[in-house]
mmCIF file of C-alpha atoms in Angstrom:
data_model
loop_
_atom_site.group_PDB
_atom_site.id
_atom_site.type_symbol
_atom_site.label_atom_id
_atom_site.label_comp_id
_atom_site.label_asym_id
_atom_site.label_seq_id
_atom_site.Cartn_x
_atom_site.Cartn_y
_atom_site.Cartn_z
ATOM 1 C CA MET A 1 160.370 62.428 92.301
ATOM 2 C CA THR A 2 162.821 61.620 95.083
ATOM 3 C CA ARG A 3 165.409 63.584 96.996
ATOM 4 C CA GLU A 4 168.150 61.454 95.435
ATOM 5 C CA ARG A 5 167.006 62.336 91.906
ATOM 6 C CA ILE A 6 166.986 66.010 92.802
ATOM 7 C CA VAL A 7 170.482 65.824 94.265
ATOM 8 C CA ARG A 8 171.860 63.924 91.272
ATOM 9 C CA ALA A 9 170.296 66.387 88.852
ATOM 10 C CA ALA A 10 171.812 69.265 90.801
ATOM 11 C CA ILE A 11 175.243 67.623 90.787
ATOM 12 C CA GLY A 12 174.982 67.214 87.028
ATOM 13 C CA ILE A 13 174.251 70.909 86.582
ATOM 14 C CA ALA A 14 177.093 71.990 88.864
ATOM 15 C CA ASP A 15 179.540 69.594 87.193
ATOM 16 C CA THR A 16 178.802 70.824 83.674
ATOM 17 C CA GLU A 17 177.875 74.475 84.190
ATOM 18 C CA GLY A 18 179.419 75.453 87.516
ATOM 19 C CA LEU A 19 177.885 76.126 90.890
ATOM 20 C CA ALA A 20 176.802 79.632 89.883
ATOM 21 C CA ALA A 21 174.420 78.090 87.349
ATOM 22 C CA LEU A 22 172.660 75.994 89.978
ATOM 23 C CA SER A 23 169.130 76.967 90.988
ATOM 24 C CA MET A 24 166.077 75.149 92.241
ATOM 25 C CA ARG A 25 164.264 76.294 89.106
ATOM 26 C CA GLY A 26 167.025 74.848 86.938
ATOM 27 C CA VAL A 27 166.878 71.531 88.757
ATOM 28 C CA ALA A 28 163.124 71.375 88.233
ATOM 29 C CA ALA A 29 163.580 72.104 84.534
ATOM 30 C CA LYS A 30 166.237 69.402 84.201
ATOM 31 C CA LEU A 31 163.881 66.898 85.807
ATOM 32 C CA GLY A 32 160.914 68.086 83.759
ATOM 33 C CA VAL A 33 158.756 68.893 86.776
ATOM 34 C CA ALA A 34 156.974 71.962 88.114
ATOM 35 C CA THR A 35 159.207 74.707 89.497
ATOM 36 C CA MET A 36 158.096 74.201 93.085
ATOM 37 C CA SER A 37 158.247 70.401 93.046
ATOM 38 C CA PRO A 38 161.835 70.094 94.366
ATOM 39 C CA TYR A 39 160.866 72.119 97.444
ATOM 40 C CA ARG A 40 158.725 69.213 98.614
ATOM 41 C CA HIS A 41 161.934 67.282 99.203
ATOM 42 C CA VAL A 42 164.597 69.973 99.754
ATOM 43 C CA ASN A 43 163.940 73.169 101.696
ATOM 44 C CA SER A 44 166.350 75.501 99.924
ATOM 45 C CA LYS A 45 169.292 75.789 97.578
ATOM 46 C CA ASP A 46 171.640 75.946 100.570
ATOM 47 C CA ASP A 47 170.250 72.654 101.851
ATOM 48 C CA LEU A 48 170.569 71.204 98.367
ATOM 49 C CA VAL A 49 174.260 72.120 98.188
ATOM 50 C CA LEU A 50 174.858 70.344 101.504
ATOM 51 C CA LEU A 51 173.126 67.236 100.189
ATOM 52 C CA MET A 52 175.205 67.427 97.015
ATOM 53 C CA THR A 53 178.393 67.726 99.047
ATOM 54 C CA ASP A 54 177.579 64.690 101.152
ATOM 55 C CA ALA A 55 176.588 62.715 98.064
ATOM 56 C CA VAL A 56 179.845 63.298 96.196
ATOM 57 C CA ALA A 57 181.871 62.630 99.356
ATOM 58 C CA GLY A 58 180.039 59.313 99.466
ATOM 59 C CA GLU A 59 181.533 58.442 96.078
ATOM 60 C CA ILE A 60 184.993 58.063 97.623
ATOM 61 C CA THR A 61 186.150 54.463 97.412
ATOM 62 C CA TYR A 62 188.561 53.657 100.210
ATOM 63 C CA PRO A 63 191.060 50.812 99.798
ATOM 64 C CA GLU A 64 189.792 47.550 101.244
ATOM 65 C CA ASP A 65 193.348 46.828 102.321
ATOM 66 C CA PRO A 66 194.807 50.210 103.383
ATOM 67 C CA PRO A 67 198.559 50.644 102.949
ATOM 68 C CA SER A 68 200.677 50.336 106.056
ATOM 69 C CA GLY A 69 202.352 53.388 107.487
ATOM 70 C CA TRP A 70 200.944 56.837 108.179
ATOM 71 C CA ARG A 71 202.586 58.460 105.151
ATOM 72 C CA ALA A 72 201.232 56.002 102.618
ATOM 73 C CA ARG A 73 197.756 56.333 104.107
ATOM 74 C CA LEU A 74 197.843 60.133 104.033
ATOM 75 C CA GLU A 75 199.048 60.020 100.434
ATOM 76 C CA VAL A 76 195.992 57.941 99.602
ATOM 77 C CA ALA A 77 193.746 60.309 101.553
ATOM 78 C CA GLY A 78 195.091 63.359 99.753
ATOM 79 C CA ARG A 79 194.741 61.760 96.336
ATOM 80 C CA LEU A 80 191.216 60.543 97.052
ATOM 81 C CA GLN A 81 190.240 64.080 97.944
ATOM 82 C CA TRP A 82 191.933 65.436 94.806
ATOM 83 C CA ILE A 83 190.067 62.931 92.646
ATOM 84 C CA MET A 84 186.811 64.067 94.251
ATOM 85 C CA TYR A 85 187.535 67.676 93.294
ATOM 86 C CA ARG A 86 188.618 66.660 89.809
ATOM 87 C CA ARG A 87 185.246 64.988 89.298
ATOM 88 C CA HIS A 88 183.308 67.840 90.902
ATOM 89 C CA PRO A 89 185.308 71.099 90.619
ATOM 90 C CA TRP A 90 182.564 73.164 92.294
ATOM 91 C CA LEU A 91 182.992 71.279 95.558
ATOM 92 C CA ALA A 92 186.087 73.190 96.649
ATOM 93 C CA GLN A 93 184.063 76.403 96.605
ATOM 94 C CA VAL A 94 181.448 75.221 99.092
ATOM 95 C CA ILE A 95 183.377 73.371 101.799
ATOM 96 C CA SER A 96 184.293 75.578 104.753
ATOM 97 C CA ILE A 97 187.213 74.803 107.032
ATOM 98 C CA THR A 98 186.377 77.472 109.602
ATOM 99 C CA ARG A 99 182.651 76.621 109.722
ATOM 100 C CA PRO A 100 182.482 72.905 108.972
ATOM 101 C CA VAL A 101 179.198 71.059 108.746
ATOM 102 C CA PRO A 102 179.359 67.466 110.101
ATOM 103 C CA LEU A 103 178.109 65.703 106.986
ATOM 104 C CA PRO A 104 178.225 61.903 107.381
ATOM 105 C CA ASN A 105 180.392 61.101 104.365
ATOM 106 C CA LEU A 106 182.836 63.917 105.073
ATOM 107 C CA MET A 107 183.114 62.630 108.628
ATOM 108 C CA THR A 108 184.006 59.216 107.205
ATOM 109 C CA TYR A 109 186.866 60.847 105.314
ATOM 110 C CA GLY A 110 187.988 62.631 108.471
ATOM 111 C CA GLU A 111 187.924 59.366 110.394
ATOM 112 C CA TRP A 112 190.129 57.767 107.748
ATOM 113 C CA VAL A 113 192.693 60.567 108.009
ATOM 114 C CA LEU A 114 192.707 60.634 111.808
ATOM 115 C CA SER A 115 193.145 56.878 112.019
ATOM 116 C CA ALA A 116 196.241 57.220 109.825
ATOM 117 C CA VAL A 117 198.003 59.378 112.422
ATOM 118 C CA ASP A 118 196.624 57.666 115.506
ATOM 119 C CA GLY A 119 199.218 56.032 117.731
ATOM 120 C CA LEU A 120 202.121 58.178 116.505
ATOM 121 C CA GLY A 121 202.547 60.109 119.724
ATOM 122 C CA LEU A 122 200.735 63.211 118.485
ATOM 123 C CA ASP A 123 198.377 64.920 120.897
ATOM 124 C CA ALA A 124 194.693 65.303 120.042
ATOM 125 C CA GLU A 125 195.000 68.923 118.913
ATOM 126 C CA THR A 126 197.904 68.154 116.602
ATOM 127 C CA MET A 127 196.034 65.202 115.096
ATOM 128 C CA LEU A 128 193.105 67.464 114.260
ATOM 129 C CA ASN A 129 195.478 70.105 112.893
ATOM 130 C CA VAL A 130 197.042 67.524 110.582
ATOM 131 C CA HIS A 131 193.598 66.590 109.294
ATOM 132 C CA VAL A 132 192.617 70.218 108.707
ATOM 133 C CA LEU A 133 195.947 71.082 107.079
ATOM 134 C CA LEU A 134 195.773 68.179 104.645
ATOM 135 C CA TYR A 135 192.178 68.981 103.788
ATOM 136 C CA SER A 136 192.920 72.696 103.424
ATOM 137 C CA TYR A 137 195.936 72.091 101.209
ATOM 138 C CA VAL A 138 194.091 69.910 98.710
ATOM 139 C CA ARG A 139 191.096 72.223 98.692
ATOM 140 C CA GLY A 140 193.370 75.241 98.215
ATOM 141 C CA ILE A 141 194.783 73.815 94.999
ATOM 142 C CA ALA A 142 191.385 72.580 93.870
ATOM 143 C CA VAL A 143 189.660 75.984 94.018
ATOM 144 C CA ASN A 144 191.514 76.789 90.802
ATOM 145 C CA LEU A 145 189.701 74.039 88.898
ATOM 146 C CA GLU A 146 186.292 75.683 88.681
ATOM 147 C CA SER A 147 187.642 79.230 88.453
ATOM 148 C CA GLU A 148 189.759 78.234 85.447
ATOM 149 C CA ALA A 149 186.791 76.520 83.807
ATOM 150 C CA GLN A 150 184.728 79.680 84.327
ATOM 151 C CA ALA A 151 187.496 81.896 82.958
ATOM 152 C CA GLU A 152 187.793 79.726 79.855
ATOM 153 C CA ALA A 153 184.037 79.885 79.306
ATOM 154 C CA GLU A 154 183.981 83.670 79.721
ATOM 155 C CA THR A 155 187.044 84.485 77.602
ATOM 156 C CA GLY A 156 186.946 81.674 75.069
ATOM 157 C CA MET A 157 190.656 81.166 75.743
ATOM 158 C CA THR A 158 192.373 78.174 77.261
ATOM 159 C CA GLU A 159 194.895 78.716 80.041
ATOM 160 C CA GLU A 160 197.729 78.202 77.551
ATOM 161 C CA GLU A 161 196.226 80.668 75.074
ATOM 162 C CA TRP A 162 195.780 83.263 77.802
ATOM 163 C CA MET A 163 199.382 82.861 78.947
ATOM 164 C CA ASP A 164 200.536 83.260 75.337
ATOM 165 C CA SER A 165 198.637 86.546 75.202
ATOM 166 C CA GLN A 166 200.723 87.784 78.146
ATOM 167 C CA ASP A 167 204.087 87.004 76.539
ATOM 168 C CA ALA A 168 204.813 90.556 75.410
ATOM 169 C CA ALA A 169 204.048 92.046 78.822
ATOM 170 C CA LEU A 170 206.104 89.408 80.640
ATOM 171 C CA THR A 171 209.032 89.860 78.260
ATOM 172 C CA ALA A 172 208.975 93.618 78.800
ATOM 173 C CA LEU A 173 208.830 93.149 82.563
ATOM 174 C CA ALA A 174 211.747 90.724 82.531
ATOM 175 C CA ALA A 175 213.795 93.153 80.426
ATOM 176 C CA SER A 176 213.039 96.137 82.667
ATOM 177 C CA GLY A 177 215.555 95.147 85.322
ATOM 178 C CA SER A 178 213.018 95.643 88.119
ATOM 179 C CA VAL A 179 212.621 91.929 88.804
ATOM 180 C CA PRO A 180 216.083 90.399 88.326
ATOM 181 C CA THR A 181 215.360 87.086 90.039
ATOM 182 C CA PHE A 182 212.208 86.606 87.993
ATOM 183 C CA SER A 183 214.188 87.431 84.846
ATOM 184 C CA LYS A 184 216.837 84.841 85.742
ATOM 185 C CA VAL A 185 214.213 82.170 86.390
ATOM 186 C CA VAL A 186 212.409 82.901 83.122
ATOM 187 C CA ALA A 187 215.700 82.765 81.227
ATOM 188 C CA GLY A 188 216.288 79.294 82.649
ATOM 189 C CA LEU A 189 213.053 77.912 81.195
ATOM 190 C CA ASP A 190 214.027 76.245 77.939
ATOM 191 C CA GLU A 191 210.450 75.476 76.911
ATOM 192 C CA GLY A 192 208.477 77.940 79.005
ATOM 193 C CA TYR A 193 206.481 77.188 82.131
ATOM 194 C CA ASP A 194 203.437 74.962 81.977
ATOM 195 C CA LEU A 195 201.369 75.315 85.147
ATOM 196 C CA ASN A 196 199.976 71.847 85.759
ATOM 197 C CA LEU A 197 197.671 71.582 88.765
ATOM 198 C CA ASP A 198 198.134 67.818 89.043
ATOM 199 C CA VAL A 199 201.918 68.218 89.208
ATOM 200 C CA LEU A 200 201.570 71.096 91.663
ATOM 201 C CA PHE A 201 199.263 69.012 93.843
ATOM 202 C CA GLU A 202 201.750 66.138 94.053
ATOM 203 C CA LEU A 203 204.669 68.470 94.800
ATOM 204 C CA GLY A 204 202.776 70.132 97.614
ATOM 205 C CA LEU A 205 201.485 66.849 99.018
ATOM 206 C CA GLN A 206 204.957 65.335 99.253
ATOM 207 C CA SER A 207 206.385 68.531 100.743
ATOM 208 C CA MET A 208 203.659 68.595 103.391
ATOM 209 C CA LEU A 209 204.265 64.964 104.286
ATOM 210 C CA ASP A 210 208.014 65.615 104.519
ATOM 211 C CA GLY A 211 207.281 68.316 107.073
ATOM 212 C CA LEU A 212 204.890 66.076 108.963
ATOM 213 C CA ALA A 213 207.579 63.394 109.155
ATOM 214 C CA ILE A 214 209.768 65.852 111.071
ATOM 215 C CA LEU A 215 206.892 66.646 113.425
ATOM 216 C CA ILE A 216 206.296 62.959 114.099
ATOM 217 C CA ARG A 217 209.987 62.327 114.785
ATOM 218 C CA ARG A 218 209.967 65.169 117.279
ATOM 219 C CA SER A 219 207.005 63.591 119.037
ATOM 220 C CA GLY A 220 209.338 60.770 120.049
ATOM 221 C CA THR A 221 207.886 58.022 117.866
#
């Protein structure tokens, strides 16, 4: 029994069943050990979640030869974070922006982002704001990953099936005249609207970087 085995077992549970299913008892059962055995290596579930977070952040593989230019580097940073959430959907639920914990592997990610905007004429506060905004944006999209998985498990319906079940209500709303702009937009959808989180992520990432480009130009660089 090692701390690493406990952490990996816990990650496996959270990945397959969601963070709500995680417990120290469940980890012990997965490892086939006595209920109290994990406590010899990890003090509490809260401590375990921190160890899990640092472990999955340590899975990020940074390019050996980073692209040149701040925008290309921030694109990579955003996508690396998105991949991390795609692999571990529960992670977006546990990371706090307002009360961050300085975990080593998350700090490595932060260093990578900050180095991308270093030397662009931005002051220290703005550099940190850029880091937090990028991180918050990706996390904000990613929180939908686990919640959708939970909703599908609870209802037995996929996202597409659930949306189909709302067709009658949406059609009635569009025909009511109370939401004319919504009605016009819906009428312009030849094949309906497919909410794709990967597409939404890329759209938001590029839009954010477009805005940052304006900020950098204003800084005089």
